[in-house]
mmCIF file of N, CA and C and ligand atoms in Angstrom:
data_model
loop_
_atom_site.group_PDB
_atom_site.id
_atom_site.type_symbol
_atom_site.label_atom_id
_atom_site.label_comp_id
_atom_site.label_asym_id
_atom_site.label_seq_id
_atom_site.Cartn_x
_atom_site.Cartn_y
_atom_site.Cartn_z
ATOM 1 N N UNK A 30 -94.923 76.833 -22.350
ATOM 2 C CA UNK A 30 -95.165 75.488 -22.863
ATOM 3 C C UNK A 30 -95.941 74.697 -21.797
ATOM 4 N N UNK A 31 -97.102 74.211 -22.164
ATOM 5 C CA UNK A 31 -97.896 73.447 -21.206
ATOM 6 C C UNK A 31 -97.507 71.973 -21.254
ATOM 7 N N UNK A 32 -97.624 71.344 -20.111
ATOM 8 C CA UNK A 32 -97.307 69.920 -20.047
ATOM 9 C C UNK A 32 -98.371 69.114 -20.768
ATOM 10 N N UNK A 33 -97.933 68.137 -21.487
ATOM 11 C CA UNK A 33 -98.852 67.264 -22.208
ATOM 12 C C UNK A 33 -99.538 66.330 -21.199
ATOM 13 N N UNK A 34 -100.857 66.415 -21.066
ATOM 14 C CA UNK A 34 -101.527 65.543 -20.077
ATOM 15 C C UNK A 34 -101.326 64.067 -20.366
ATOM 16 N N UNK A 35 -101.067 63.725 -21.638
ATOM 17 C CA UNK A 35 -100.819 62.318 -21.964
ATOM 18 C C UNK A 35 -99.591 61.792 -21.239
ATOM 19 N N UNK A 36 -98.585 62.673 -21.078
ATOM 20 C CA UNK A 36 -97.352 62.240 -20.400
ATOM 21 C C UNK A 36 -97.650 61.951 -18.935
ATOM 22 N N UNK A 37 -98.487 62.789 -18.314
ATOM 23 C CA UNK A 37 -98.851 62.521 -16.925
ATOM 24 C C UNK A 37 -99.554 61.175 -16.806
ATOM 25 N N UNK A 38 -100.451 60.896 -17.777
ATOM 26 C CA UNK A 38 -101.134 59.597 -17.777
ATOM 27 C C UNK A 38 -100.129 58.454 -17.882
ATOM 28 N N UNK A 39 -99.159 58.660 -18.772
ATOM 29 C CA UNK A 39 -98.160 57.621 -19.008
ATOM 30 C C UNK A 39 -97.353 57.356 -17.745
ATOM 31 N N UNK A 40 -96.946 58.451 -17.080
ATOM 32 C CA UNK A 40 -96.173 58.306 -15.840
ATOM 33 C C UNK A 40 -96.986 57.527 -14.814
ATOM 34 N N UNK A 41 -98.285 57.850 -14.725
ATOM 35 C CA UNK A 41 -99.151 57.141 -13.780
ATOM 36 C C UNK A 41 -99.230 55.655 -14.106
ATOM 37 N N UNK A 42 -99.200 55.342 -15.414
ATOM 38 C CA UNK A 42 -99.272 53.933 -15.821
ATOM 39 C C UNK A 42 -97.956 53.205 -15.569
ATOM 40 N N UNK A 43 -96.846 53.940 -15.727
ATOM 41 C CA UNK A 43 -95.529 53.305 -15.601
ATOM 42 C C UNK A 43 -95.156 53.068 -14.145
ATOM 43 N N UNK A 44 -95.597 53.969 -13.255
ATOM 44 C CA UNK A 44 -95.153 53.897 -11.856
ATOM 45 C C UNK A 44 -95.362 52.513 -11.235
ATOM 46 N N UNK A 45 -96.592 51.934 -11.332
ATOM 47 C CA UNK A 45 -96.748 50.588 -10.730
ATOM 48 C C UNK A 45 -95.871 49.540 -11.404
ATOM 49 N N UNK A 46 -95.597 49.707 -12.701
ATOM 50 C CA UNK A 46 -94.728 48.747 -13.392
ATOM 51 C C UNK A 46 -93.310 48.830 -12.832
ATOM 52 N N UNK A 47 -92.845 50.058 -12.611
ATOM 53 C CA UNK A 47 -91.503 50.243 -12.061
ATOM 54 C C UNK A 47 -91.403 49.609 -10.685
ATOM 55 N N UNK A 48 -92.468 49.765 -9.898
ATOM 56 C CA UNK A 48 -92.479 49.146 -8.563
ATOM 57 C C UNK A 48 -92.456 47.624 -8.673
ATOM 58 N N UNK A 49 -93.153 47.098 -9.690
ATOM 59 C CA UNK A 49 -93.160 45.646 -9.893
ATOM 60 C C UNK A 49 -91.782 45.146 -10.285
ATOM 61 N N UNK A 50 -91.067 45.942 -11.105
ATOM 62 C CA UNK A 50 -89.728 45.530 -11.532
ATOM 63 C C UNK A 50 -88.795 45.460 -10.328
ATOM 64 N N UNK A 51 -88.868 46.463 -9.452
ATOM 65 C CA UNK A 51 -88.032 46.456 -8.249
ATOM 66 C C UNK A 51 -88.366 45.232 -7.397
ATOM 67 N N UNK A 52 -89.656 44.942 -7.246
ATOM 68 C CA UNK A 52 -90.071 43.785 -6.450
ATOM 69 C C UNK A 52 -89.571 42.494 -7.088
ATOM 70 N N UNK A 53 -89.627 42.436 -8.417
ATOM 71 C CA UNK A 53 -89.168 41.253 -9.143
ATOM 72 C C UNK A 53 -87.662 41.063 -8.963
ATOM 73 N N UNK A 54 -86.912 42.174 -9.019
ATOM 74 C CA UNK A 54 -85.461 42.089 -8.815
ATOM 75 C C UNK A 54 -85.151 41.556 -7.420
ATOM 76 N N UNK A 55 -85.922 41.985 -6.424
ATOM 77 C CA UNK A 55 -85.707 41.488 -5.061
ATOM 78 C C UNK A 55 -85.972 39.988 -4.996
ATOM 79 N N UNK A 56 -87.026 39.542 -5.689
ATOM 80 C CA UNK A 56 -87.346 38.104 -5.699
ATOM 81 C C UNK A 56 -86.242 37.314 -6.384
ATOM 82 N N UNK A 57 -85.731 37.856 -7.501
ATOM 83 C CA UNK A 57 -84.660 37.168 -8.226
ATOM 84 C C UNK A 57 -83.435 37.023 -7.331
ATOM 85 N N UNK A 58 -83.081 38.113 -6.625
ATOM 86 C CA UNK A 58 -81.910 38.066 -5.754
ATOM 87 C C UNK A 58 -82.108 37.051 -4.638
ATOM 88 N N UNK A 59 -83.341 36.981 -4.117
ATOM 89 C CA UNK A 59 -83.628 36.026 -3.043
ATOM 90 C C UNK A 59 -83.453 34.595 -3.541
ATOM 91 N N UNK A 60 -83.683 34.382 -4.831
ATOM 92 C CA UNK A 60 -83.546 33.049 -5.423
ATOM 93 C C UNK A 60 -82.109 32.754 -5.843
ATOM 94 N N UNK A 61 -81.219 33.738 -5.679
ATOM 95 C CA UNK A 61 -79.831 33.541 -6.100
ATOM 96 C C UNK A 61 -79.602 33.889 -7.558
ATOM 97 N N UNK A 62 -80.550 34.611 -8.162
ATOM 98 C CA UNK A 62 -80.398 34.997 -9.561
ATOM 99 C C UNK A 62 -79.811 36.399 -9.642
ATOM 100 N N UNK A 63 -79.230 36.719 -10.798
ATOM 101 C CA UNK A 63 -78.644 38.040 -10.985
ATOM 102 C C UNK A 63 -79.692 38.959 -11.585
ATOM 103 N N UNK A 64 -79.998 40.067 -10.897
ATOM 104 C CA UNK A 64 -81.090 40.948 -11.303
ATOM 105 C C UNK A 64 -80.639 42.035 -12.280
ATOM 106 N N UNK A 65 -79.353 42.013 -12.657
ATOM 107 C CA UNK A 65 -78.863 42.995 -13.633
ATOM 108 C C UNK A 65 -78.973 44.425 -13.132
ATOM 109 N N UNK A 66 -78.977 44.596 -11.817
ATOM 110 C CA UNK A 66 -79.111 45.945 -11.284
ATOM 111 C C UNK A 66 -77.765 46.516 -10.849
ATOM 112 N N UNK A 67 -76.685 45.781 -11.130
ATOM 113 C CA UNK A 67 -75.332 46.289 -10.863
ATOM 114 C C UNK A 67 -74.364 45.550 -11.778
ATOM 115 N N UNK A 68 -73.083 45.959 -11.714
ATOM 116 C CA UNK A 68 -72.066 45.299 -12.521
ATOM 117 C C UNK A 68 -71.548 44.062 -11.780
ATOM 118 N N UNK A 69 -71.016 43.108 -12.540
ATOM 119 C CA UNK A 69 -70.428 41.922 -11.926
ATOM 120 C C UNK A 69 -69.098 42.290 -11.271
ATOM 121 N N UNK A 70 -68.786 41.626 -10.162
ATOM 122 C CA UNK A 70 -67.591 41.942 -9.378
ATOM 123 C C UNK A 70 -66.446 40.998 -9.718
ATOM 124 N N UNK A 71 -65.222 41.514 -9.523
ATOM 125 C CA UNK A 71 -64.047 40.660 -9.649
ATOM 126 C C UNK A 71 -63.009 41.121 -8.642
ATOM 127 N N UNK A 72 -62.432 40.178 -7.917
ATOM 128 C CA UNK A 72 -61.421 40.518 -6.920
ATOM 129 C C UNK A 72 -60.062 40.605 -7.593
ATOM 130 N N UNK A 73 -59.384 41.752 -7.401
ATOM 131 C CA UNK A 73 -58.085 41.952 -8.057
ATOM 132 C C UNK A 73 -56.982 41.186 -7.335
ATOM 133 N N UNK A 74 -57.222 40.790 -6.081
ATOM 134 C CA UNK A 74 -56.168 40.112 -5.325
ATOM 135 C C UNK A 74 -56.130 38.623 -5.621
ATOM 136 N N UNK A 75 -57.295 37.948 -5.515
ATOM 137 C CA UNK A 75 -57.285 36.486 -5.648
ATOM 138 C C UNK A 75 -57.939 36.006 -6.943
ATOM 139 N N UNK A 76 -58.553 36.927 -7.697
ATOM 140 C CA UNK A 76 -59.089 36.547 -9.002
ATOM 141 C C UNK A 76 -60.495 35.981 -8.968
ATOM 142 N N UNK A 77 -61.097 35.917 -7.781
ATOM 143 C CA UNK A 77 -62.471 35.428 -7.703
ATOM 144 C C UNK A 77 -63.380 36.391 -8.472
ATOM 145 N N UNK A 78 -64.234 35.875 -9.305
ATOM 146 C CA UNK A 78 -65.109 36.738 -10.100
ATOM 147 C C UNK A 78 -66.528 36.214 -10.147
ATOM 148 N N UNK A 79 -67.455 37.155 -10.301
ATOM 149 C CA UNK A 79 -68.851 36.766 -10.443
ATOM 150 C C UNK A 79 -69.146 36.445 -11.906
ATOM 151 N N UNK A 80 -70.068 35.527 -12.092
ATOM 152 C CA UNK A 80 -70.524 35.184 -13.439
ATOM 153 C C UNK A 80 -72.009 34.844 -13.341
ATOM 154 N N UNK A 81 -72.679 34.834 -14.476
ATOM 155 C CA UNK A 81 -74.099 34.506 -14.516
ATOM 156 C C UNK A 81 -74.277 33.292 -15.413
ATOM 157 N N UNK A 82 -74.974 32.279 -14.895
ATOM 158 C CA UNK A 82 -75.183 31.056 -15.679
ATOM 159 C C UNK A 82 -76.246 31.287 -16.752
ATOM 160 N N UNK A 83 -76.385 30.319 -17.636
ATOM 161 C CA UNK A 83 -77.423 30.397 -18.679
ATOM 162 C C UNK A 83 -78.804 30.581 -18.066
ATOM 163 N N UNK A 84 -78.987 29.987 -16.887
ATOM 164 C CA UNK A 84 -80.300 30.061 -16.226
ATOM 165 C C UNK A 84 -80.501 31.375 -15.494
ATOM 166 N N UNK A 85 -79.448 32.205 -15.440
ATOM 167 C CA UNK A 85 -79.584 33.506 -14.800
ATOM 168 C C UNK A 85 -79.146 33.530 -13.356
ATOM 169 N N UNK A 86 -78.540 32.432 -12.884
ATOM 170 C CA UNK A 86 -78.083 32.401 -11.500
ATOM 171 C C UNK A 86 -76.714 33.049 -11.368
ATOM 172 N N UNK A 87 -76.556 33.793 -10.259
ATOM 173 C CA UNK A 87 -75.286 34.437 -9.958
ATOM 174 C C UNK A 87 -74.368 33.437 -9.268
ATOM 175 N N UNK A 88 -73.170 33.260 -9.823
ATOM 176 C CA UNK A 88 -72.187 32.363 -9.201
ATOM 177 C C UNK A 88 -70.867 33.116 -9.053
ATOM 178 N N UNK A 89 -69.912 32.531 -8.325
ATOM 179 C CA UNK A 89 -68.546 33.035 -8.358
ATOM 180 C C UNK A 89 -67.644 31.902 -8.807
ATOM 181 N N UNK A 90 -66.598 32.266 -9.555
ATOM 182 C CA UNK A 90 -65.672 31.263 -10.054
ATOM 183 C C UNK A 90 -64.309 31.921 -10.222
ATOM 184 N N UNK A 91 -63.295 31.121 -10.490
ATOM 185 C CA UNK A 91 -61.992 31.684 -10.828
ATOM 186 C C UNK A 91 -61.296 30.754 -11.810
ATOM 187 N N UNK A 92 -60.379 31.331 -12.558
ATOM 188 C CA UNK A 92 -59.663 30.542 -13.551
ATOM 189 C C UNK A 92 -58.891 29.424 -12.865
ATOM 190 N N UNK A 93 -58.745 28.246 -13.469
ATOM 191 C CA UNK A 93 -59.212 27.902 -14.818
ATOM 192 C C UNK A 93 -60.612 27.304 -14.829
ATOM 193 N N UNK A 94 -61.311 27.323 -13.686
ATOM 194 C CA UNK A 94 -62.619 26.673 -13.610
ATOM 195 C C UNK A 94 -63.747 27.660 -13.828
ATOM 196 N N UNK A 95 -63.642 28.443 -14.910
ATOM 197 C CA UNK A 95 -64.681 29.435 -15.185
ATOM 198 C C UNK A 95 -66.011 28.731 -15.395
ATOM 199 N N UNK A 96 -67.065 29.290 -14.820
ATOM 200 C CA UNK A 96 -68.398 28.712 -14.985
ATOM 201 C C UNK A 96 -68.736 27.677 -13.934
ATOM 202 N N UNK A 97 -67.757 27.357 -13.055
ATOM 203 C CA UNK A 97 -68.018 26.391 -11.979
ATOM 204 C C UNK A 97 -68.150 27.164 -10.672
ATOM 205 N N UNK A 98 -69.301 27.051 -10.052
ATOM 206 C CA UNK A 98 -69.602 27.841 -8.863
ATOM 207 C C UNK A 98 -68.738 27.410 -7.679
ATOM 208 N N UNK A 99 -68.054 28.382 -7.068
ATOM 209 C CA UNK A 99 -67.270 28.072 -5.861
ATOM 210 C C UNK A 99 -68.161 28.005 -4.635
ATOM 211 N N UNK A 100 -69.397 28.517 -4.753
ATOM 212 C CA UNK A 100 -70.301 28.560 -3.614
ATOM 213 C C UNK A 100 -70.108 29.795 -2.744
ATOM 214 N N UNK A 101 -69.046 30.581 -3.029
ATOM 215 C CA UNK A 101 -68.787 31.795 -2.266
ATOM 216 C C UNK A 101 -69.588 32.953 -2.866
ATOM 217 N N UNK A 102 -69.912 33.944 -2.045
ATOM 218 C CA UNK A 102 -70.621 35.130 -2.538
ATOM 219 C C UNK A 102 -69.974 36.376 -1.957
ATOM 220 N N UNK A 103 -69.794 37.392 -2.788
ATOM 221 C CA UNK A 103 -69.286 38.673 -2.304
ATOM 222 C C UNK A 103 -70.292 39.268 -1.317
ATOM 223 N N UNK A 104 -69.770 39.789 -0.213
ATOM 224 C CA UNK A 104 -70.643 40.363 0.813
ATOM 225 C C UNK A 104 -70.705 41.865 0.647
ATOM 226 N N UNK A 105 -71.909 42.429 0.507
ATOM 227 C CA UNK A 105 -72.004 43.884 0.389
ATOM 228 C C UNK A 105 -71.567 44.576 1.675
ATOM 229 N N UNK A 106 -70.727 45.613 1.530
ATOM 230 C CA UNK A 106 -70.328 46.435 2.678
ATOM 231 C C UNK A 106 -71.115 47.742 2.628
ATOM 232 N N UNK A 107 -71.058 48.400 1.458
ATOM 233 C CA UNK A 107 -71.854 49.597 1.209
ATOM 234 C C UNK A 107 -72.553 49.391 -0.134
ATOM 235 N N UNK A 108 -73.196 50.466 -0.640
ATOM 236 C CA UNK A 108 -73.884 50.391 -1.931
ATOM 237 C C UNK A 108 -72.941 49.940 -3.049
ATOM 238 N N UNK A 109 -71.672 50.388 -2.984
ATOM 239 C CA UNK A 109 -70.764 50.176 -4.114
ATOM 240 C C UNK A 109 -69.535 49.354 -3.779
ATOM 241 N N UNK A 110 -69.396 48.920 -2.539
ATOM 242 C CA UNK A 110 -68.220 48.121 -2.225
ATOM 243 C C UNK A 110 -68.628 46.809 -1.555
ATOM 244 N N UNK A 111 -67.819 45.806 -1.826
ATOM 245 C CA UNK A 111 -68.105 44.433 -1.390
ATOM 246 C C UNK A 111 -66.841 43.825 -0.814
ATOM 247 N N UNK A 112 -67.010 42.805 0.031
ATOM 248 C CA UNK A 112 -65.863 42.096 0.576
ATOM 249 C C UNK A 112 -65.729 40.764 -0.131
ATOM 250 N N UNK A 113 -64.508 40.484 -0.598
ATOM 251 C CA UNK A 113 -64.251 39.198 -1.241
ATOM 252 C C UNK A 113 -64.357 38.099 -0.194
ATOM 253 N N UNK A 114 -65.201 37.078 -0.430
ATOM 254 C CA UNK A 114 -65.397 36.013 0.563
ATOM 255 C C UNK A 114 -64.195 35.073 0.620
ATOM 256 N N UNK A 115 -63.309 35.165 -0.371
ATOM 257 C CA UNK A 115 -62.177 34.244 -0.429
ATOM 258 C C UNK A 115 -60.961 34.800 0.289
ATOM 259 N N UNK A 116 -60.627 36.093 0.053
ATOM 260 C CA UNK A 116 -59.399 36.648 0.631
ATOM 261 C C UNK A 116 -59.652 37.873 1.499
ATOM 262 N N UNK A 117 -60.893 38.386 1.532
ATOM 263 C CA UNK A 117 -61.207 39.504 2.409
ATOM 264 C C UNK A 117 -60.935 40.872 1.819
ATOM 265 N N UNK A 118 -60.440 40.924 0.579
ATOM 266 C CA UNK A 118 -60.174 42.191 -0.100
ATOM 267 C C UNK A 118 -61.478 42.973 -0.306
ATOM 268 N N UNK A 119 -61.408 44.305 -0.147
ATOM 269 C CA UNK A 119 -62.563 45.137 -0.470
ATOM 270 C C UNK A 119 -62.575 45.379 -1.976
ATOM 271 N N UNK A 120 -63.694 45.067 -2.607
ATOM 272 C CA UNK A 120 -63.824 45.170 -4.061
ATOM 273 C C UNK A 120 -64.861 46.238 -4.379
ATOM 274 N N UNK A 121 -64.452 47.226 -5.180
ATOM 275 C CA UNK A 121 -65.398 48.259 -5.588
ATOM 276 C C UNK A 121 -66.206 47.758 -6.784
ATOM 277 N N UNK A 122 -67.484 48.107 -6.826
ATOM 278 C CA UNK A 122 -68.282 47.759 -7.994
ATOM 279 C C UNK A 122 -67.711 48.485 -9.208
ATOM 280 N N UNK A 123 -67.441 47.767 -10.319
ATOM 281 C CA UNK A 123 -66.894 48.437 -11.498
ATOM 282 C C UNK A 123 -67.882 49.428 -12.074
ATOM 283 N N UNK A 124 -67.357 50.427 -12.789
ATOM 284 C CA UNK A 124 -68.236 51.389 -13.448
ATOM 285 C C UNK A 124 -68.995 50.682 -14.558
ATOM 286 N N UNK A 125 -70.256 51.048 -14.731
ATOM 287 C CA UNK A 125 -71.029 50.502 -15.846
ATOM 288 C C UNK A 125 -70.547 51.134 -17.141
ATOM 289 N N UNK A 126 -70.930 50.561 -18.271
ATOM 290 C CA UNK A 126 -70.532 51.113 -19.567
ATOM 291 C C UNK A 126 -70.983 52.560 -19.697
ATOM 292 N N UNK A 127 -72.190 52.863 -19.230
ATOM 293 C CA UNK A 127 -72.706 54.233 -19.316
ATOM 294 C C UNK A 127 -71.837 55.189 -18.519
ATOM 295 N N UNK A 128 -71.461 54.756 -17.303
ATOM 296 C CA UNK A 128 -70.664 55.628 -16.444
ATOM 297 C C UNK A 128 -69.274 55.854 -17.041
ATOM 298 N N UNK A 129 -68.719 54.811 -17.695
ATOM 299 C CA UNK A 129 -67.422 54.968 -18.346
ATOM 300 C C UNK A 129 -67.508 56.023 -19.434
ATOM 301 N N UNK A 130 -68.590 55.974 -20.231
ATOM 302 C CA UNK A 130 -68.730 56.936 -21.327
ATOM 303 C C UNK A 130 -68.895 58.352 -20.781
ATOM 304 N N UNK A 131 -69.659 58.472 -19.675
ATOM 305 C CA UNK A 131 -69.788 59.787 -19.063
ATOM 306 C C UNK A 131 -68.435 60.302 -18.611
ATOM 307 N N UNK A 132 -67.613 59.390 -18.071
ATOM 308 C CA UNK A 132 -66.287 59.776 -17.611
ATOM 309 C C UNK A 132 -65.421 60.266 -18.749
ATOM 310 N N UNK A 133 -65.526 59.605 -19.913
ATOM 311 C CA UNK A 133 -64.715 59.976 -21.063
ATOM 312 C C UNK A 133 -65.100 61.335 -21.606
ATOM 313 N N UNK A 134 -66.412 61.607 -21.639
ATOM 314 C CA UNK A 134 -66.851 62.854 -22.258
ATOM 315 C C UNK A 134 -66.710 64.026 -21.293
ATOM 316 N N UNK A 135 -66.545 63.757 -20.004
ATOM 317 C CA UNK A 135 -66.460 64.849 -19.030
ATOM 318 C C UNK A 135 -65.083 65.514 -19.077
HETATM 319 ZN ZN1 ZN B 26 -60.256 37.894 -3.270
#
């Protein structure tokens, strides 16, 4: 089976777009916006949770003041773990919906 040259063309066209998306996500994060490149975090100890405003900004809040920014931000420790800025608990990034489904079918 020979490779379809059209697919190679398509890949060549998509590559710069993918690079632009990554660059755009970095810009969004620099502006304090949520780039949708990971799951939202929630601390199991103190209840601090991340939320995204209508404008797309990443905030943290806790009940009963949901939607009101505390001004705190989870600090990344590794790719998948973060430190709660409120109580210091290590918070693992939750599994995405896709990863949950993979887990179920495995
Ligand atoms: Zn906490």
